[in-house]
Tab-separated table of N, CA and C in Angstrom:
chain	number	residue	atom	x	y	z
Y	1	MET	N	114.015	-51.281	-51.711
Y	1	MET	CA	114.505	-50.434	-51.863
Y	1	MET	C	113.636	-49.135	-50.542
Y	2	THR	N	114.596	-48.558	-50.459
Y	2	THR	CA	114.480	-47.328	-49.431
Y	2	THR	C	113.683	-46.241	-49.755
Y	3	LEU	N	113.227	-45.330	-48.780
Y	3	LEU	CA	112.643	-44.176	-49.723
Y	3	LEU	C	113.714	-43.248	-49.910
Y	4	ASP	N	114.783	-42.730	-49.385
Y	4	ASP	CA	115.828	-42.377	-50.535
Y	4	ASP	C	115.993	-42.733	-52.118
Y	5	GLU	N	116.259	-44.490	-52.007
Y	5	GLU	CA	116.265	-44.896	-53.305
Y	5	GLU	C	114.949	-44.619	-54.488
Y	6	PHE	N	114.222	-44.697	-53.740
Y	6	PHE	CA	112.629	-44.531	-54.363
Y	6	PHE	C	112.876	-43.115	-54.673
Y	7	ASP	N	112.973	-41.993	-54.126
Y	7	ASP	CA	112.826	-40.738	-54.331
Y	7	ASP	C	113.973	-40.654	-56.015
Y	8	ALA	N	114.863	-41.459	-55.643
Y	8	ALA	CA	116.343	-40.867	-56.854
Y	8	ALA	C	115.844	-41.338	-57.866
Y	9	ALA	N	115.099	-42.721	-57.591
Y	9	ALA	CA	114.623	-43.729	-58.807
Y	9	ALA	C	113.959	-42.477	-59.500
Y	10	LEU	N	112.640	-42.226	-59.002
Y	10	LEU	CA	112.002	-40.942	-59.408
Y	10	LEU	C	112.487	-39.567	-60.149
Y	11	ALA	N	113.278	-39.076	-59.501
Y	11	ALA	CA	114.200	-38.325	-59.858
Y	11	ALA	C	114.896	-38.841	-61.261
Y	12	ALA	N	115.301	-39.464	-61.262
Y	12	ALA	CA	116.253	-40.209	-62.427
Y	12	ALA	C	115.060	-40.087	-63.517
Y	13	ALA	N	113.992	-40.523	-63.135
Y	13	ALA	CA	112.731	-40.809	-64.833
Y	13	ALA	C	112.412	-39.774	-65.396
Y	14	GLY	N	112.978	-38.509	-64.598
Y	14	GLY	CA	113.024	-37.064	-65.148
Y	14	GLY	C	111.458	-36.627	-65.038
Y	15	GLY	N	110.395	-37.602	-65.169
Y	15	GLY	CA	109.387	-36.363	-65.066
Y	15	GLY	C	108.767	-37.307	-64.803
Y	16	PRO	N	107.239	-37.841	-65.246
Y	16	PRO	CA	105.880	-38.593	-64.615
Y	16	PRO	C	106.628	-40.012	-64.918
Y	17	ALA	N	106.313	-40.837	-63.798
Y	17	ALA	CA	106.852	-42.156	-63.558
Y	17	ALA	C	105.712	-42.622	-63.640
Y	18	ILE	N	105.486	-44.128	-63.916
Y	18	ILE	CA	104.585	-45.727	-63.381
Y	18	ILE	C	105.336	-46.196	-62.508
Y	19	VAL	N	104.955	-45.681	-61.379
Y	19	VAL	CA	105.000	-47.219	-59.929
Y	19	VAL	C	104.222	-47.887	-59.884
Y	20	ASP	N	105.034	-49.719	-60.034
Y	20	ASP	CA	104.286	-50.448	-59.923
Y	20	ASP	C	104.845	-51.118	-58.624
Y	21	PHE	N	103.951	-51.661	-57.623
Y	21	PHE	CA	103.933	-52.378	-56.854
Y	21	PHE	C	103.798	-53.372	-56.904
Y	22	TRP	N	104.374	-54.460	-56.460
Y	22	TRP	CA	104.212	-55.720	-56.633
Y	22	TRP	C	105.153	-56.309	-56.025
Y	23	ALA	N	104.930	-58.013	-55.592
Y	23	ALA	CA	105.682	-59.348	-54.484
Y	23	ALA	C	105.712	-60.088	-55.639
Y	24	PRO	N	106.975	-60.922	-55.521
Y	24	PRO	CA	107.069	-62.405	-56.122
Y	24	PRO	C	106.125	-62.993	-55.827
Y	25	TRP	N	105.661	-63.209	-54.770
Y	25	TRP	CA	104.517	-64.206	-54.905
Y	25	TRP	C	102.888	-63.798	-55.768
Y	26	CYS	N	102.846	-63.103	-56.078
Y	26	CYS	CA	101.855	-61.618	-56.755
Y	26	CYS	C	101.550	-62.407	-57.924
Y	27	LYS	N	100.813	-63.132	-58.499
Y	27	LYS	CA	100.362	-63.733	-59.958
Y	27	LYS	C	99.944	-62.572	-61.008
Y	28	PRO	N	99.087	-61.678	-60.410
Y	28	PRO	CA	98.832	-60.899	-61.304
Y	28	PRO	C	99.674	-59.634	-61.045
Y	29	CYS	N	100.762	-59.657	-60.867
Y	29	CYS	CA	101.660	-58.570	-60.599
Y	29	CYS	C	102.180	-58.861	-61.773
Y	30	GLU	N	103.020	-60.118	-62.137
Y	30	GLU	CA	103.546	-60.650	-62.845
Y	30	GLU	C	102.718	-60.337	-64.633
Y	31	ALA	N	101.754	-60.941	-64.170
Y	31	ALA	CA	100.565	-61.008	-65.722
Y	31	ALA	C	100.873	-59.343	-66.365
Y	32	ILE	N	100.904	-58.462	-65.340
Y	32	ILE	CA	101.001	-57.096	-65.525
Y	32	ILE	C	102.057	-56.331	-66.148
Y	33	GLU	N	103.216	-56.796	-66.050
Y	33	GLU	CA	104.442	-56.380	-66.118
Y	33	GLU	C	105.038	-55.920	-67.390
Y	34	PRO	N	104.271	-56.845	-68.659
Y	34	PRO	CA	105.016	-56.485	-70.083
Y	34	PRO	C	104.080	-55.751	-70.507
Y	35	ILE	N	102.840	-55.584	-70.052
Y	35	ILE	CA	101.407	-54.268	-70.408
Y	35	ILE	C	102.356	-52.887	-69.754
Y	36	LEU	N	103.123	-52.977	-68.788
Y	36	LEU	CA	103.622	-51.657	-68.386
Y	36	LEU	C	104.931	-51.222	-69.167
Y	37	ALA	N	105.575	-52.395	-69.058
Y	37	ALA	CA	106.395	-52.064	-69.849
Y	37	ALA	C	106.303	-51.834	-71.171
Y	38	ALA	N	105.691	-51.742	-71.855
Y	38	ALA	CA	105.136	-51.138	-73.135
Y	38	ALA	C	104.388	-49.943	-73.306
Y	39	LEU	N	104.420	-49.562	-71.959
Y	39	LEU	CA	103.902	-48.115	-72.308
Y	39	LEU	C	105.159	-46.962	-72.085
Y	40	PRO	N	104.510	-45.760	-73.155
Y	40	PRO	CA	106.120	-45.273	-73.535
Y	40	PRO	C	106.329	-44.119	-72.211
Y	41	LEU	N	106.371	-44.761	-70.728
Y	41	LEU	CA	106.667	-44.242	-69.454
Y	41	LEU	C	107.501	-44.790	-68.748
Y	42	PRO	N	108.576	-44.100	-68.540
Y	42	PRO	CA	109.646	-45.118	-67.225
Y	42	PRO	C	108.606	-45.513	-66.291
Y	43	VAL	N	109.174	-47.052	-65.807
Y	43	VAL	CA	108.414	-48.071	-64.912
Y	43	VAL	C	109.381	-47.512	-63.657
Y	44	VAL	N	109.195	-47.695	-62.382
Y	44	VAL	CA	109.925	-47.843	-61.298
Y	44	VAL	C	108.911	-48.647	-60.545
Y	45	ARG	N	109.878	-50.093	-60.246
Y	45	ARG	CA	108.816	-51.434	-59.770
Y	45	ARG	C	109.738	-51.674	-58.192
Y	46	VAL	N	108.365	-51.286	-57.592
Y	46	VAL	CA	108.273	-51.214	-55.933
Y	46	VAL	C	107.895	-52.711	-55.485
Y	47	ASN	N	108.976	-53.722	-54.885
Y	47	ASN	CA	108.626	-55.126	-53.984
Y	47	ASN	C	108.153	-54.407	-52.863
Y	48	LEU	N	106.546	-54.847	-52.882
Y	48	LEU	CA	105.697	-54.359	-51.788
Y	48	LEU	C	106.672	-55.081	-49.953
Y	49	ASP	N	107.195	-56.444	-50.894
Y	49	ASP	CA	107.261	-57.315	-49.222
Y	49	ASP	C	108.485	-56.576	-48.915
Y	50	ASP	N	109.685	-55.807	-49.939
Y	50	ASP	CA	111.161	-55.274	-49.286
Y	50	ASP	C	110.937	-54.189	-49.342
Y	51	SER	N	110.266	-53.053	-49.599
Y	51	SER	CA	109.392	-51.801	-49.392
Y	51	SER	C	108.782	-51.486	-48.755
Y	52	PRO	N	108.039	-51.874	-47.521
Y	52	PRO	CA	106.645	-51.509	-47.037
Y	52	PRO	C	106.776	-50.052	-46.564
Y	53	ASP	N	107.943	-49.369	-46.510
Y	53	ASP	CA	108.087	-47.587	-46.182
Y	53	ASP	C	107.326	-46.702	-47.618
Y	54	VAL	N	107.835	-47.153	-48.443
Y	54	VAL	CA	107.686	-46.844	-49.802
Y	54	VAL	C	106.111	-46.724	-50.053
Y	55	GLY	N	105.229	-48.085	-49.697
Y	55	GLY	CA	103.670	-48.551	-50.322
Y	55	GLY	C	103.606	-47.530	-49.293
Y	56	GLY	N	103.571	-47.688	-48.031
Y	56	GLY	CA	103.105	-46.605	-46.936
Y	56	GLY	C	103.026	-45.224	-47.044
Y	57	ARG	N	103.744	-44.684	-47.887
Y	57	ARG	CA	103.641	-43.317	-48.448
Y	57	ARG	C	102.872	-43.227	-49.632
Y	58	PHE	N	102.016	-44.392	-50.363
Y	58	PHE	CA	101.056	-43.802	-50.934
Y	58	PHE	C	99.576	-44.535	-50.824
Y	59	GLY	N	99.906	-45.379	-49.649
Y	59	GLY	CA	99.339	-46.035	-48.840
Y	59	GLY	C	98.340	-47.449	-49.661
Y	60	VAL	N	99.472	-47.976	-50.011
Y	60	VAL	CA	99.414	-49.235	-50.987
Y	60	VAL	C	98.376	-50.081	-49.645
Y	61	LEU	N	97.286	-50.764	-50.520
Y	61	LEU	CA	96.845	-52.244	-49.244
Y	61	LEU	C	97.166	-53.466	-50.163
Y	62	SER	N	96.920	-53.146	-51.752
Y	62	SER	CA	96.429	-54.090	-52.331
Y	62	SER	C	97.598	-54.394	-53.630
Y	63	LEU	N	97.608	-55.024	-53.805
Y	63	LEU	CA	98.685	-55.584	-55.463
Y	63	LEU	C	97.699	-56.284	-56.052
Y	64	PRO	N	98.484	-56.392	-57.400
Y	64	PRO	CA	99.219	-54.978	-57.865
Y	64	PRO	C	98.314	-53.405	-58.016
Y	65	THR	N	99.515	-52.803	-57.360
Y	65	THR	CA	98.693	-51.236	-57.374
Y	65	THR	C	99.483	-50.476	-58.113
Y	66	VAL	N	99.432	-49.756	-59.413
Y	66	VAL	CA	100.476	-49.056	-59.963
Y	66	VAL	C	100.050	-47.798	-59.940
Y	67	LEU	N	100.523	-46.561	-59.719
Y	67	LEU	CA	100.527	-45.353	-59.656
Y	67	LEU	C	101.036	-44.363	-60.963
Y	68	LEU	N	100.093	-43.032	-61.541
Y	68	LEU	CA	101.241	-42.683	-62.339
Y	68	LEU	C	101.904	-41.191	-61.365
Y	69	VAL	N	103.037	-41.168	-61.156
Y	69	VAL	CA	103.800	-40.239	-60.077
Y	69	VAL	C	104.187	-39.361	-60.617
Y	70	GLU	N	103.855	-38.075	-60.372
Y	70	GLU	CA	104.584	-36.714	-60.968
Y	70	GLU	C	104.549	-35.849	-60.025
Y	71	GLU	N	106.192	-35.352	-59.802
Y	71	GLU	CA	106.400	-34.506	-59.055
Y	71	GLU	C	106.336	-34.963	-57.302
Y	72	GLY	N	106.223	-35.936	-57.693
Y	72	GLY	CA	106.204	-37.029	-56.053
Y	72	GLY	C	104.632	-37.599	-55.855
Y	73	GLU	N	103.864	-37.276	-56.076
Y	73	GLU	CA	102.407	-36.835	-55.917
Y	73	GLU	C	101.762	-38.123	-57.020
Y	74	ALA	N	101.107	-39.040	-56.531
Y	74	ALA	CA	100.397	-40.058	-57.321
Y	74	ALA	C	99.184	-39.423	-57.862
Y	75	LYS	N	99.009	-38.945	-58.628
Y	75	LYS	CA	97.971	-38.335	-59.590
Y	75	LYS	C	97.094	-39.219	-60.419
Y	76	ALA	N	97.133	-40.758	-60.798
Y	76	ALA	CA	96.042	-41.824	-60.896
Y	76	ALA	C	96.647	-42.970	-60.647
Y	77	GLU	N	95.818	-43.913	-60.539
Y	77	GLU	CA	95.558	-44.859	-59.956
Y	77	GLU	C	95.235	-46.001	-60.438
Y	78	VAL	N	95.510	-47.282	-60.998
Y	78	VAL	CA	95.389	-48.344	-61.499
Y	78	VAL	C	95.037	-49.393	-60.055
Y	79	LEU	N	94.083	-50.638	-59.840
Y	79	LEU	CA	94.214	-51.558	-58.847
Y	79	LEU	C	94.024	-52.845	-59.419
Y	80	GLY	N	94.381	-53.749	-59.389
Y	80	GLY	CA	94.314	-55.165	-59.540
Y	80	GLY	C	95.080	-55.383	-61.370
Y	81	ALA	N	94.939	-56.112	-61.537
Y	81	ALA	CA	95.461	-57.201	-63.046
Y	81	ALA	C	94.323	-56.107	-64.222
Y	82	GLN	N	94.261	-55.661	-64.696
Y	82	GLN	CA	93.593	-54.875	-65.496
Y	82	GLN	C	94.420	-55.023	-66.744
Y	83	PRO	N	93.283	-55.290	-68.008
Y	83	PRO	CA	93.871	-54.995	-69.644
Y	83	PRO	C	94.691	-53.575	-69.616
Y	84	ARG	N	95.482	-53.942	-70.874
Y	84	ARG	CA	96.406	-52.577	-71.056
Y	84	ARG	C	95.162	-51.432	-71.135
Y	85	GLU	N	93.921	-52.031	-72.027
Y	85	GLU	CA	93.634	-50.169	-72.019
Y	85	GLU	C	92.953	-49.387	-71.049
Y	86	ARG	N	93.214	-50.063	-69.812
Y	86	ARG	CA	92.551	-49.398	-68.302
Y	86	ARG	C	93.395	-48.909	-68.397
Y	87	PHE	N	95.099	-48.912	-68.408
Y	87	PHE	CA	95.989	-48.318	-68.118
Y	87	PHE	C	96.181	-47.194	-68.658
Y	88	GLU	N	96.307	-47.668	-70.248
Y	88	GLU	CA	95.724	-46.285	-71.393
Y	88	GLU	C	94.752	-44.885	-70.498
Y	89	VAL	N	93.677	-45.321	-70.514
Y	89	VAL	CA	92.837	-44.480	-70.279
Y	89	VAL	C	93.067	-43.717	-68.918
Y	90	ALA	N	93.275	-44.962	-67.834
Y	90	ALA	CA	94.019	-43.805	-66.703
Y	90	ALA	C	94.470	-42.832	-66.806
Y	91	PHE	N	95.722	-43.216	-67.542
Y	91	PHE	CA	97.180	-42.223	-67.473
Y	91	PHE	C	96.856	-41.479	-68.976
Y	92	ALA	N	95.974	-40.992	-70.043
Y	92	ALA	CA	96.232	-40.737	-70.960
Y	92	ALA	C	96.486	-39.530	-70.978
Y	93	ALA	N	96.082	-38.848	-70.066
Y	93	ALA	CA	97.121	-37.544	-69.994
Y	93	ALA	C	98.903	-37.582	-69.856
Y	94	TRP	N	99.284	-37.919	-69.730
Y	94	TRP	CA	100.516	-38.027	-69.839
Y	94	TRP	C	101.515	-38.977	-70.853
Y	95	LEU	N	100.497	-39.882	-71.717
Y	95	LEU	CA	101.309	-40.726	-72.338
Y	95	LEU	C	100.966	-39.928	-73.942
């Protein structure tokens, strides 16, 4: 995903969106995918191996990294594989 494709995906979300930075080799990333899909916000998944520029924009250093992005800015962050409740608390203002 290029930066332009990422920006288009955020625009298509039409408001706040969850951005899930993941990689195919990352087992914790796989574990949280159904948790994120169950939250009532659009999810933009970014394969960090294929899209390092997108990760660089947000300073992503580890996986999984999950951001709540609104108007192009990260408003909340959850690092690592966490239970659903952790995501709900971090993103409560947008749920």
